[in-house]
Amino acid sequence: MGDGSMGAAVRLREDFGAEELRRLACKAVNGLQARRLMAPPAIADGKSRAEAASVGLMDRQTLRDWVVRFNAEGPAGLIDKPSPGRRAKLTPSHKEALRQLVEDGPGQHKPDLVRWRRADLAAVIKDRFAVDCHATTIGRMLRQLGFSHVSPRPRHPEKDDQAADTFKKTSSSG
């Protein structure tokens, strides 16, 4: 592969012929894999790296990277792999402590609170675990822990239930 004036050429594995690779490209369900499978047959046919890259609609370096992956993993290596994502901010033991905190309610931990808000939980997490979490992240963690957003109807602390019942009984229901 290549004309020798560039860096060292990457050899294409020989257990797949050009025609077999073209057949695999035609059968591929993943469009990107199909496009990537079209470049190696061009290499096998003796085309330059630049020509083979243009067949696969990529540049020469990208072609080299995909050939290396193809050589290591075969045709399945030409499918994009999902990213592992960012590491979780809280450990499983932290999440379990958060679960217990929410189940206990705020009264035991912050007597001035009536209910947990995500901002309150973020402050507690910052104090206890030295981890900064955005309120959105707290909401996502709570959903993962099986909690849903339920907000009780507000109740005035000086409401007189007996007076309300008496009023309901004596008022006319028109």
Short mmCIF file of N, CA and C in Angstrom, two decimals:
data_model
loop_
_atom_site.label_atom_id
_atom_site.label_comp_id
_atom_site.label_asym_id
_atom_site.label_seq_id
_atom_site.Cartn_x
_atom_site.Cartn_y
_atom_site.Cartn_z
N MET A 1 0.84 -1.17 0.00
CA MET A 1 0.00 0.00 0.00
C MET A 1 0.89 1.23 0.00
N GLY A 2 0.51 2.29 -0.68
CA GLY A 2 1.30 3.51 -0.70
C GLY A 2 2.37 3.47 -1.75
N ASP A 3 3.01 4.64 -1.98
CA ASP A 3 4.01 4.74 -3.03
C ASP A 3 5.43 4.72 -2.50
N GLY A 4 5.60 4.53 -1.20
CA GLY A 4 6.94 4.41 -0.64
C GLY A 4 7.53 5.74 -0.19
N SER A 5 7.02 6.88 -0.71
CA SER A 5 7.56 8.17 -0.31
C SER A 5 6.98 8.63 1.01
N MET A 6 5.86 8.07 1.41
CA MET A 6 5.22 8.43 2.68
C MET A 6 5.81 7.56 3.78
N GLY A 7 5.18 7.60 4.96
CA GLY A 7 5.62 6.75 6.07
C GLY A 7 5.43 5.29 5.71
N ALA A 8 5.77 4.44 6.65
CA ALA A 8 5.67 3.00 6.41
C ALA A 8 4.24 2.61 6.08
N ALA A 9 4.09 1.82 5.04
CA ALA A 9 2.77 1.38 4.60
C ALA A 9 2.21 0.35 5.58
N VAL A 10 0.90 0.37 5.72
CA VAL A 10 0.24 -0.61 6.57
C VAL A 10 -0.29 -1.69 5.64
N ARG A 11 0.10 -2.90 5.90
CA ARG A 11 -0.34 -4.02 5.07
C ARG A 11 -1.76 -4.42 5.44
N LEU A 12 -2.51 -4.80 4.46
CA LEU A 12 -3.88 -5.25 4.65
C LEU A 12 -3.87 -6.75 4.93
N ARG A 13 -4.65 -7.18 5.91
CA ARG A 13 -4.70 -8.61 6.21
C ARG A 13 -5.16 -9.36 4.96
N GLU A 14 -4.67 -10.59 4.82
CA GLU A 14 -4.87 -11.31 3.57
C GLU A 14 -5.97 -12.37 3.61
N ASP A 15 -6.66 -12.51 4.75
CA ASP A 15 -7.70 -13.54 4.82
C ASP A 15 -9.03 -13.07 4.23
N PHE A 16 -9.10 -11.81 3.79
CA PHE A 16 -10.28 -11.28 3.10
C PHE A 16 -9.83 -10.77 1.74
N GLY A 17 -10.43 -11.29 0.68
CA GLY A 17 -10.13 -10.80 -0.67
C GLY A 17 -10.96 -9.58 -1.00
N ALA A 18 -10.58 -8.89 -2.08
CA ALA A 18 -11.26 -7.66 -2.49
C ALA A 18 -12.74 -7.91 -2.77
N GLU A 19 -13.05 -8.98 -3.49
CA GLU A 19 -14.45 -9.27 -3.82
C GLU A 19 -15.27 -9.59 -2.57
N GLU A 20 -14.68 -10.34 -1.65
CA GLU A 20 -15.38 -10.67 -0.41
C GLU A 20 -15.69 -9.40 0.40
N LEU A 21 -14.73 -8.48 0.44
CA LEU A 21 -14.94 -7.22 1.16
C LEU A 21 -16.04 -6.39 0.49
N ARG A 22 -16.08 -6.39 -0.84
CA ARG A 22 -17.15 -5.67 -1.55
C ARG A 22 -18.52 -6.28 -1.25
N ARG A 23 -18.58 -7.60 -1.20
CA ARG A 23 -19.85 -8.28 -0.86
C ARG A 23 -20.29 -7.92 0.56
N LEU A 24 -19.31 -7.90 1.50
CA LEU A 24 -19.63 -7.50 2.87
C LEU A 24 -20.14 -6.07 2.92
N ALA A 25 -19.53 -5.19 2.12
CA ALA A 25 -19.96 -3.79 2.10
C ALA A 25 -21.39 -3.68 1.59
N CYS A 26 -21.75 -4.49 0.60
CA CYS A 26 -23.12 -4.46 0.06
C CYS A 26 -24.14 -4.98 1.08
N LYS A 27 -23.72 -5.91 1.91
CA LYS A 27 -24.64 -6.51 2.90
C LYS A 27 -24.69 -5.73 4.21
N ALA A 28 -23.73 -4.84 4.42
CA ALA A 28 -23.62 -4.14 5.70
C ALA A 28 -24.87 -3.32 5.98
N VAL A 29 -25.37 -3.42 7.19
CA VAL A 29 -26.53 -2.65 7.62
C VAL A 29 -26.08 -1.25 8.03
N ASN A 30 -24.92 -1.16 8.63
CA ASN A 30 -24.37 0.11 9.10
C ASN A 30 -23.74 0.82 7.91
N GLY A 31 -24.24 2.02 7.57
CA GLY A 31 -23.75 2.77 6.42
C GLY A 31 -22.29 3.14 6.51
N LEU A 32 -21.86 3.54 7.70
CA LEU A 32 -20.45 3.90 7.86
C LEU A 32 -19.54 2.69 7.67
N GLN A 33 -19.98 1.55 8.17
CA GLN A 33 -19.18 0.34 7.99
C GLN A 33 -19.10 0.00 6.50
N ALA A 34 -20.21 0.14 5.78
CA ALA A 34 -20.21 -0.15 4.35
C ALA A 34 -19.21 0.74 3.61
N ARG A 35 -19.22 2.03 3.94
CA ARG A 35 -18.29 2.96 3.30
C ARG A 35 -16.85 2.60 3.63
N ARG A 36 -16.61 2.22 4.89
CA ARG A 36 -15.25 1.85 5.29
C ARG A 36 -14.80 0.54 4.66
N LEU A 37 -15.76 -0.35 4.38
CA LEU A 37 -15.41 -1.62 3.74
C LEU A 37 -15.08 -1.46 2.26
N MET A 38 -15.40 -0.31 1.69
CA MET A 38 -15.10 -0.09 0.27
C MET A 38 -13.64 0.30 0.03
N ALA A 39 -12.98 0.85 1.02
CA ALA A 39 -11.59 1.29 0.84
C ALA A 39 -10.60 0.13 0.80
N PRO A 40 -10.68 -0.86 1.70
CA PRO A 40 -9.69 -1.96 1.64
C PRO A 40 -9.65 -2.72 0.31
N PRO A 41 -10.79 -2.96 -0.37
CA PRO A 41 -10.68 -3.63 -1.67
C PRO A 41 -9.87 -2.80 -2.68
N ALA A 42 -9.97 -1.49 -2.59
CA ALA A 42 -9.17 -0.65 -3.49
C ALA A 42 -7.69 -0.84 -3.20
N ILE A 43 -7.35 -0.99 -1.93
CA ILE A 43 -5.96 -1.25 -1.56
C ILE A 43 -5.53 -2.61 -2.11
N ALA A 44 -6.41 -3.60 -1.92
CA ALA A 44 -6.10 -4.95 -2.40
C ALA A 44 -5.95 -4.96 -3.92
N ASP A 45 -6.65 -4.06 -4.62
CA ASP A 45 -6.54 -3.98 -6.08
C ASP A 45 -5.30 -3.23 -6.52
N GLY A 46 -4.52 -2.70 -5.57
CA GLY A 46 -3.26 -2.05 -5.91
C GLY A 46 -3.36 -0.54 -6.05
N LYS A 47 -4.47 0.07 -5.67
CA LYS A 47 -4.60 1.53 -5.77
C LYS A 47 -3.75 2.18 -4.67
N SER A 48 -3.39 3.43 -4.89
CA SER A 48 -2.60 4.17 -3.90
C SER A 48 -3.47 4.44 -2.67
N ARG A 49 -2.80 4.83 -1.59
CA ARG A 49 -3.54 5.13 -0.37
C ARG A 49 -4.51 6.28 -0.60
N ALA A 50 -4.10 7.31 -1.35
CA ALA A 50 -4.96 8.46 -1.63
C ALA A 50 -6.19 8.02 -2.44
N GLU A 51 -5.99 7.16 -3.45
CA GLU A 51 -7.12 6.69 -4.27
C GLU A 51 -8.08 5.84 -3.43
N ALA A 52 -7.52 4.94 -2.61
CA ALA A 52 -8.35 4.09 -1.76
C ALA A 52 -9.11 4.93 -0.74
N ALA A 53 -8.46 5.96 -0.21
CA ALA A 53 -9.12 6.84 0.75
C ALA A 53 -10.29 7.56 0.09
N SER A 54 -10.12 8.01 -1.15
CA SER A 54 -11.21 8.72 -1.83
C SER A 54 -12.38 7.79 -2.10
N VAL A 55 -12.12 6.51 -2.34
CA VAL A 55 -13.21 5.54 -2.52
C VAL A 55 -14.04 5.44 -1.24
N GLY A 56 -13.38 5.47 -0.08
CA GLY A 56 -14.07 5.40 1.21
C GLY A 56 -14.50 6.74 1.75
N LEU A 57 -14.32 7.81 0.95
CA LEU A 57 -14.70 9.17 1.36
C LEU A 57 -14.03 9.58 2.67
N MET A 58 -12.71 9.38 2.74
CA MET A 58 -11.94 9.74 3.94
C MET A 58 -10.56 10.20 3.50
N ASP A 59 -9.79 10.73 4.44
CA ASP A 59 -8.42 11.10 4.10
C ASP A 59 -7.49 9.90 4.34
N ARG A 60 -6.24 10.07 3.92
CA ARG A 60 -5.30 8.93 3.98
C ARG A 60 -5.02 8.49 5.41
N GLN A 61 -4.90 9.43 6.34
CA GLN A 61 -4.62 9.05 7.73
C GLN A 61 -5.78 8.28 8.33
N THR A 62 -7.00 8.74 8.03
CA THR A 62 -8.18 8.04 8.54
C THR A 62 -8.23 6.63 7.96
N LEU A 63 -7.93 6.51 6.67
CA LEU A 63 -7.89 5.18 6.04
C LEU A 63 -6.89 4.29 6.76
N ARG A 64 -5.71 4.82 7.05
CA ARG A 64 -4.70 4.03 7.75
C ARG A 64 -5.22 3.55 9.10
N ASP A 65 -5.89 4.47 9.85
CA ASP A 65 -6.43 4.10 11.16
C ASP A 65 -7.46 2.98 11.03
N TRP A 66 -8.34 3.07 10.03
CA TRP A 66 -9.36 2.04 9.85
C TRP A 66 -8.76 0.72 9.38
N VAL A 67 -7.70 0.78 8.56
CA VAL A 67 -7.03 -0.46 8.12
C VAL A 67 -6.39 -1.15 9.32
N VAL A 68 -5.77 -0.37 10.20
CA VAL A 68 -5.17 -0.96 11.41
C VAL A 68 -6.26 -1.66 12.23
N ARG A 69 -7.42 -0.99 12.39
CA ARG A 69 -8.51 -1.59 13.15
C ARG A 69 -9.10 -2.80 12.43
N PHE A 70 -9.20 -2.72 11.10
CA PHE A 70 -9.70 -3.85 10.31
C PHE A 70 -8.76 -5.05 10.47
N ASN A 71 -7.46 -4.81 10.41
CA ASN A 71 -6.50 -5.89 10.56
C ASN A 71 -6.61 -6.56 11.93
N ALA A 72 -6.89 -5.77 12.94
CA ALA A 72 -6.98 -6.31 14.30
C ALA A 72 -8.31 -7.01 14.57
N GLU A 73 -9.43 -6.44 14.04
CA GLU A 73 -10.76 -6.93 14.43
C GLU A 73 -11.61 -7.46 13.28
N GLY A 74 -11.13 -7.35 12.06
CA GLY A 74 -11.92 -7.79 10.92
C GLY A 74 -13.01 -6.78 10.58
N PRO A 75 -13.99 -7.18 9.76
CA PRO A 75 -15.04 -6.25 9.34
C PRO A 75 -15.82 -5.62 10.51
N ALA A 76 -16.00 -6.37 11.60
CA ALA A 76 -16.72 -5.83 12.75
C ALA A 76 -15.99 -4.64 13.36
N GLY A 77 -14.68 -4.55 13.17
CA GLY A 77 -13.90 -3.44 13.70
C GLY A 77 -14.18 -2.13 13.00
N LEU A 78 -14.88 -2.17 11.86
CA LEU A 78 -15.17 -0.95 11.11
C LEU A 78 -16.48 -0.29 11.52
N ILE A 79 -17.11 -0.80 12.58
CA ILE A 79 -18.32 -0.18 13.12
C ILE A 79 -17.89 0.66 14.32
N ASP A 80 -18.44 1.87 14.42
CA ASP A 80 -18.13 2.75 15.55
C ASP A 80 -18.53 2.08 16.85
N LYS A 81 -17.67 2.20 17.83
CA LYS A 81 -17.96 1.66 19.16
C LYS A 81 -18.53 2.78 20.03
N PRO A 82 -19.51 2.47 20.88
CA PRO A 82 -20.04 3.53 21.74
C PRO A 82 -18.99 4.01 22.73
N SER A 83 -19.04 5.29 23.01
CA SER A 83 -18.12 5.88 23.97
C SER A 83 -18.51 5.45 25.38
N PRO A 84 -17.53 5.18 26.24
CA PRO A 84 -17.88 4.77 27.60
C PRO A 84 -18.50 5.89 28.41
N GLY A 85 -18.31 7.13 27.98
CA GLY A 85 -18.91 8.25 28.70
C GLY A 85 -18.05 8.69 29.88
N ARG A 86 -18.53 9.71 30.53
CA ARG A 86 -17.81 10.28 31.67
C ARG A 86 -17.98 9.38 32.89
N ARG A 87 -16.94 9.34 33.71
CA ARG A 87 -16.99 8.55 34.95
C ARG A 87 -18.00 9.19 35.89
N ALA A 88 -18.74 8.36 36.62
CA ALA A 88 -19.77 8.85 37.54
C ALA A 88 -19.13 9.70 38.64
N LYS A 89 -19.83 10.77 39.03
CA LYS A 89 -19.30 11.66 40.06
C LYS A 89 -19.36 11.01 41.44
N LEU A 90 -20.41 10.22 41.68
CA LEU A 90 -20.56 9.58 42.99
C LEU A 90 -20.30 8.09 42.87
N THR A 91 -19.64 7.54 43.87
CA THR A 91 -19.39 6.10 43.90
C THR A 91 -20.69 5.39 44.28
N PRO A 92 -20.77 4.08 44.08
CA PRO A 92 -21.98 3.36 44.50
C PRO A 92 -22.29 3.54 45.99
N SER A 93 -21.28 3.62 46.85
CA SER A 93 -21.55 3.82 48.27
C SER A 93 -22.10 5.23 48.54
N HIS A 94 -21.60 6.22 47.79
CA HIS A 94 -22.15 7.56 47.90
C HIS A 94 -23.62 7.59 47.48
N LYS A 95 -23.92 6.88 46.38
CA LYS A 95 -25.30 6.85 45.88
C LYS A 95 -26.23 6.16 46.89
N GLU A 96 -25.72 5.15 47.55
CA GLU A 96 -26.54 4.46 48.57
C GLU A 96 -26.78 5.40 49.75
N ALA A 97 -25.77 6.16 50.12
CA ALA A 97 -25.94 7.14 51.20
C ALA A 97 -26.94 8.22 50.78
N LEU A 98 -26.91 8.62 49.51
CA LEU A 98 -27.88 9.59 49.00
C LEU A 98 -29.30 9.02 49.05
N ARG A 99 -29.43 7.75 48.69
CA ARG A 99 -30.74 7.09 48.75
C ARG A 99 -31.28 7.14 50.18
N GLN A 100 -30.45 6.79 51.14
CA GLN A 100 -30.87 6.78 52.54
C GLN A 100 -31.23 8.19 53.02
N LEU A 101 -30.45 9.15 52.59
CA LEU A 101 -30.69 10.55 52.93
C LEU A 101 -32.07 11.00 52.45
N VAL A 102 -32.39 10.66 51.21
CA VAL A 102 -33.68 11.06 50.64
C VAL A 102 -34.82 10.32 51.35
N GLU A 103 -34.64 9.03 51.62
CA GLU A 103 -35.68 8.26 52.30
C GLU A 103 -35.92 8.76 53.72
N ASP A 104 -34.85 9.18 54.41
CA ASP A 104 -35.00 9.69 55.78
C ASP A 104 -35.73 11.03 55.80
N GLY A 105 -35.62 11.78 54.72
CA GLY A 105 -36.22 13.10 54.66
C GLY A 105 -35.27 14.15 55.22
N PRO A 106 -35.56 15.40 54.96
CA PRO A 106 -34.62 16.45 55.36
C PRO A 106 -34.64 16.76 56.85
N GLY A 107 -35.72 16.42 57.55
CA GLY A 107 -35.85 16.78 58.96
C GLY A 107 -34.71 16.30 59.83
N GLN A 108 -34.21 15.09 59.58
CA GLN A 108 -33.13 14.54 60.41
C GLN A 108 -31.78 15.20 60.11
N HIS A 109 -31.62 15.69 58.91
CA HIS A 109 -30.31 16.20 58.48
C HIS A 109 -30.25 17.72 58.43
N LYS A 110 -31.37 18.34 58.09
CA LYS A 110 -31.46 19.81 58.02
C LYS A 110 -32.83 20.19 58.57
N PRO A 111 -32.92 20.45 59.87
CA PRO A 111 -34.22 20.68 60.50
C PRO A 111 -35.01 21.85 59.92
N ASP A 112 -34.34 22.80 59.29
CA ASP A 112 -35.05 23.95 58.75
C ASP A 112 -35.73 23.66 57.41
N LEU A 113 -35.51 22.47 56.84
CA LEU A 113 -36.11 22.12 55.55
C LEU A 113 -37.38 21.29 55.74
N VAL A 114 -38.36 21.55 54.86
CA VAL A 114 -39.61 20.79 54.87
C VAL A 114 -39.53 19.63 53.88
N ARG A 115 -38.87 19.89 52.74
CA ARG A 115 -38.72 18.86 51.72
C ARG A 115 -37.37 19.04 51.04
N TRP A 116 -36.87 17.96 50.44
CA TRP A 116 -35.62 18.05 49.72
C TRP A 116 -35.83 18.73 48.38
N ARG A 117 -34.99 19.67 48.06
CA ARG A 117 -34.88 20.20 46.71
C ARG A 117 -33.55 19.71 46.16
N ARG A 118 -33.43 19.68 44.85
CA ARG A 118 -32.17 19.22 44.26
C ARG A 118 -31.01 20.10 44.70
N ALA A 119 -31.25 21.39 44.83
CA ALA A 119 -30.18 22.31 45.27
C ALA A 119 -29.74 21.98 46.70
N ASP A 120 -30.70 21.62 47.55
CA ASP A 120 -30.35 21.24 48.93
C ASP A 120 -29.51 19.96 48.94
N LEU A 121 -29.91 18.99 48.13
CA LEU A 121 -29.16 17.74 48.05
C LEU A 121 -27.75 17.99 47.49
N ALA A 122 -27.64 18.89 46.52
CA ALA A 122 -26.32 19.23 45.97
C ALA A 122 -25.42 19.80 47.06
N ALA A 123 -25.98 20.64 47.92
CA ALA A 123 -25.19 21.22 49.02
C ALA A 123 -24.75 20.14 50.01
N VAL A 124 -25.66 19.21 50.32
CA VAL A 124 -25.32 18.12 51.25
C VAL A 124 -24.23 17.23 50.64
N ILE A 125 -24.35 16.93 49.35
CA ILE A 125 -23.35 16.10 48.66
C ILE A 125 -22.00 16.81 48.67
N LYS A 126 -22.00 18.10 48.46
CA LYS A 126 -20.76 18.89 48.49
C LYS A 126 -20.12 18.82 49.88
N ASP A 127 -20.96 18.95 50.93
CA ASP A 127 -20.44 18.91 52.30
C ASP A 127 -19.92 17.53 52.68
N ARG A 128 -20.69 16.49 52.36
CA ARG A 128 -20.34 15.14 52.80
C ARG A 128 -19.27 14.45 51.96
N PHE A 129 -19.36 14.62 50.62
CA PHE A 129 -18.48 13.86 49.73
C PHE A 129 -17.48 14.71 48.98
N ALA A 130 -17.53 16.04 49.18
CA ALA A 130 -16.64 16.97 48.47
C ALA A 130 -16.74 16.80 46.95
N VAL A 131 -17.99 16.67 46.48
CA VAL A 131 -18.25 16.51 45.05
C VAL A 131 -19.26 17.57 44.63
N ASP A 132 -18.90 18.32 43.59
CA ASP A 132 -19.83 19.31 43.04
C ASP A 132 -20.76 18.63 42.05
N CYS A 133 -22.06 18.77 42.26
CA CYS A 133 -23.05 18.21 41.34
C CYS A 133 -24.05 19.29 40.99
N HIS A 134 -24.36 19.41 39.73
CA HIS A 134 -25.39 20.34 39.28
C HIS A 134 -26.75 19.75 39.64
N ALA A 135 -27.74 20.62 39.79
CA ALA A 135 -29.09 20.16 40.15
C ALA A 135 -29.63 19.16 39.13
N THR A 136 -29.30 19.36 37.85
CA THR A 136 -29.75 18.42 36.82
C THR A 136 -29.15 17.04 37.06
N THR A 137 -27.88 17.01 37.44
CA THR A 137 -27.21 15.74 37.73
C THR A 137 -27.86 15.05 38.93
N ILE A 138 -28.23 15.84 39.93
CA ILE A 138 -28.91 15.28 41.11
C ILE A 138 -30.24 14.65 40.68
N GLY A 139 -30.99 15.36 39.84
CA GLY A 139 -32.26 14.82 39.35
C GLY A 139 -32.08 13.51 38.60
N ARG A 140 -31.04 13.43 37.77
CA ARG A 140 -30.76 12.21 37.01
C ARG A 140 -30.41 11.06 37.97
N MET A 141 -29.58 11.35 38.97
CA MET A 141 -29.20 10.32 39.95
C MET A 141 -30.42 9.82 40.73
N LEU A 142 -31.29 10.76 41.11
CA LEU A 142 -32.50 10.37 41.86
C LEU A 142 -33.38 9.45 41.02
N ARG A 143 -33.52 9.75 39.72
CA ARG A 143 -34.30 8.87 38.84
C ARG A 143 -33.65 7.49 38.74
N GLN A 144 -32.31 7.46 38.64
CA GLN A 144 -31.60 6.18 38.57
C GLN A 144 -31.78 5.38 39.86
N LEU A 145 -31.95 6.08 40.97
CA LEU A 145 -32.14 5.41 42.26
C LEU A 145 -33.61 5.01 42.48
N GLY A 146 -34.47 5.31 41.51
CA GLY A 146 -35.86 4.89 41.61
C GLY A 146 -36.80 5.93 42.19
N PHE A 147 -36.32 7.14 42.42
CA PHE A 147 -37.18 8.20 42.94
C PHE A 147 -37.82 8.96 41.79
N SER A 148 -39.02 9.47 42.03
CA SER A 148 -39.66 10.31 41.03
C SER A 148 -39.91 11.67 41.65
N HIS A 149 -40.17 12.63 40.80
CA HIS A 149 -40.40 14.00 41.29
C HIS A 149 -41.85 14.12 41.75
N VAL A 150 -42.05 14.15 43.03
CA VAL A 150 -43.38 14.33 43.60
C VAL A 150 -43.28 15.47 44.59
N SER A 151 -44.12 16.45 44.41
CA SER A 151 -44.09 17.62 45.29
C SER A 151 -45.43 17.69 46.01
N PRO A 152 -45.44 17.67 47.34
CA PRO A 152 -46.71 17.72 48.07
C PRO A 152 -47.39 19.06 47.90
N ARG A 153 -48.70 19.06 47.99
CA ARG A 153 -49.44 20.30 47.89
C ARG A 153 -49.09 21.16 49.11
N PRO A 154 -48.84 22.44 48.88
CA PRO A 154 -48.46 23.31 50.02
C PRO A 154 -49.55 23.35 51.08
N ARG A 155 -49.16 23.43 52.33
CA ARG A 155 -50.10 23.48 53.44
C ARG A 155 -49.64 24.58 54.38
N HIS A 156 -50.55 25.47 54.69
CA HIS A 156 -50.22 26.57 55.59
C HIS A 156 -50.04 26.02 57.00
N PRO A 157 -48.98 26.40 57.70
CA PRO A 157 -48.71 25.83 59.03
C PRO A 157 -49.76 26.18 60.08
N GLU A 158 -50.55 27.25 59.87
CA GLU A 158 -51.55 27.65 60.85
C GLU A 158 -52.96 27.27 60.42
N LYS A 159 -53.08 26.38 59.44
CA LYS A 159 -54.41 25.98 58.97
C LYS A 159 -55.15 25.23 60.09
N ASP A 160 -56.42 25.57 60.27
CA ASP A 160 -57.26 24.93 61.28
C ASP A 160 -58.19 23.94 60.57
N ASP A 161 -57.86 22.66 60.64
CA ASP A 161 -58.65 21.64 59.95
C ASP A 161 -60.09 21.59 60.46
N GLN A 162 -60.29 21.76 61.77
CA GLN A 162 -61.63 21.70 62.35
C GLN A 162 -62.49 22.86 61.83
N ALA A 163 -61.91 24.04 61.72
CA ALA A 163 -62.66 25.20 61.20
C ALA A 163 -63.01 24.98 59.73
N ALA A 164 -62.10 24.37 58.97
CA ALA A 164 -62.37 24.10 57.56
C ALA A 164 -63.52 23.11 57.42
N ASP A 165 -63.51 22.04 58.23
CA ASP A 165 -64.61 21.06 58.19
C ASP A 165 -65.94 21.71 58.56
N THR A 166 -65.95 22.53 59.59
CA THR A 166 -67.18 23.22 60.01
C THR A 166 -67.69 24.12 58.88
N PHE A 167 -66.80 24.83 58.23
CA PHE A 167 -67.19 25.71 57.13
C PHE A 167 -67.81 24.90 55.99
N LYS A 168 -67.20 23.74 55.67
CA LYS A 168 -67.72 22.91 54.58
C LYS A 168 -69.13 22.42 54.90
N LYS A 169 -69.37 22.10 56.17
CA LYS A 169 -70.70 21.57 56.56
C LYS A 169 -71.76 22.65 56.56
N THR A 170 -71.39 23.87 56.92
CA THR A 170 -72.40 24.94 57.06
C THR A 170 -72.60 25.73 55.78
N SER A 171 -71.67 25.65 54.86
CA SER A 171 -71.83 26.42 53.61
C SER A 171 -72.80 25.68 52.69
N SER A 172 -73.53 26.44 51.94
CA SER A 172 -74.50 25.80 51.03
C SER A 172 -73.77 25.37 49.76
N SER A 173 -74.12 24.20 49.29
CA SER A 173 -73.52 23.70 48.04
C SER A 173 -74.53 23.94 46.92
N GLY A 174 -74.49 25.14 46.37
CA GLY A 174 -75.39 25.72 45.45
C GLY A 174 -75.84 25.05 44.30
#
